[in-house]
Coordinates of C-alpha atoms in Angstrom, one line a residue:
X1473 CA -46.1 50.8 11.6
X1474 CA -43.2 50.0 9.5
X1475 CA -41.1 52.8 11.5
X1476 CA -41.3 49.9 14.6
X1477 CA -39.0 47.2 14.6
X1478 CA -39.6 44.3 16.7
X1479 CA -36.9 43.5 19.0
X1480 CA -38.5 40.5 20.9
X1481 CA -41.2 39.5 23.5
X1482 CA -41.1 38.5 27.8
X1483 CA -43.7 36.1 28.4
X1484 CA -44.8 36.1 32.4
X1485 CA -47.7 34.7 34.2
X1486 CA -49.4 34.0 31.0
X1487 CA -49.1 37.9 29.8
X1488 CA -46.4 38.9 27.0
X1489 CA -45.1 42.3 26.6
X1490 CA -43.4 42.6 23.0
X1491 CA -40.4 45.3 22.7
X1492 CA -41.0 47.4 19.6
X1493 CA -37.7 49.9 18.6
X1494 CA -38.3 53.0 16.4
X1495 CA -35.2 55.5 16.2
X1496 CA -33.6 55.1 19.6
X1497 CA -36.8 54.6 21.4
X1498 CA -37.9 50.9 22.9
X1499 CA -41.4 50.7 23.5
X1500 CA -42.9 47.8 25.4
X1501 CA -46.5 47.1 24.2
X1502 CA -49.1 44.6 26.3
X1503 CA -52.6 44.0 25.7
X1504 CA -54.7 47.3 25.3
X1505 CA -51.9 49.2 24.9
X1506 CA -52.3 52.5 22.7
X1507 CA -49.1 51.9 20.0
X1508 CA -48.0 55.6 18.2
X1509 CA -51.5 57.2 19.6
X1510 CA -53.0 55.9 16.6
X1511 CA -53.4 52.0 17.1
X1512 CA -54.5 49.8 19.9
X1513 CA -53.5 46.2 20.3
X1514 CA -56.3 43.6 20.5
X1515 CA -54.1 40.4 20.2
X1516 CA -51.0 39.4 21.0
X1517 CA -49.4 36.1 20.0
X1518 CA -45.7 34.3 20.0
X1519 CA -46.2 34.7 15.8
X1520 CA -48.2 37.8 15.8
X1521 CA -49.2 41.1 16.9
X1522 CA -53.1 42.1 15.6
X1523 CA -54.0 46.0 16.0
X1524 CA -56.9 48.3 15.3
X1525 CA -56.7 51.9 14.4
X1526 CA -58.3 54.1 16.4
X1527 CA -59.4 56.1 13.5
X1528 CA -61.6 53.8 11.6
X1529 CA -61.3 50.8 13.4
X1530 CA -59.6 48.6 10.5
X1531 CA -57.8 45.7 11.9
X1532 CA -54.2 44.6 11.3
X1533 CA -52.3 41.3 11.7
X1534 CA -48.4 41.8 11.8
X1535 CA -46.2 38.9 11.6
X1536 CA -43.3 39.4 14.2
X1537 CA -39.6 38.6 13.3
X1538 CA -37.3 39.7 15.1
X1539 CA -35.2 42.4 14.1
X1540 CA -37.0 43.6 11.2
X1541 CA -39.6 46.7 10.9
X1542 CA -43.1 45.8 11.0
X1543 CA -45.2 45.1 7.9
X1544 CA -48.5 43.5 8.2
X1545 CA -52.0 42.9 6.6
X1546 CA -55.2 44.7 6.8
X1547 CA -58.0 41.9 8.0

């Protein structure tokens, strides 16, 4: 995940969309999206974004500040 930088989130009608760059590419990720085929994402939070792998279903809280790649901890 640390390829992904966050960029920032768009809150509306109670639903946020967070704006994840890697390379040139910005990638907008909502609730149930599928992030880098690998990971799906369970919560979404103005602090944090929490995925699961898809692989063996670990879990993964990553902080989110802006403008710097994510990092995050395996729950």
């Amino acid at each position: 995940m640390a390829k992904f930088t966050f960029l920032g989130f768009l809150k509306k009608d109670n639903h946020k969309t967070i704006f994840l760059a890697r390379d040139k590419e910005i990638i907008l990720v909502r609730l149930g999206d599928k992030i880098a085929g690998n990971y799906e994402a369970t919560t979404i939070t103005d602090e944090a974004l929490s995925i699961r792998s898809l692989t063996d279903g670990s879990e993964m809280v990553i902080p989110l500040v802006e403008n710097r790649p994510l990092a995050g901890q395996i729950r």
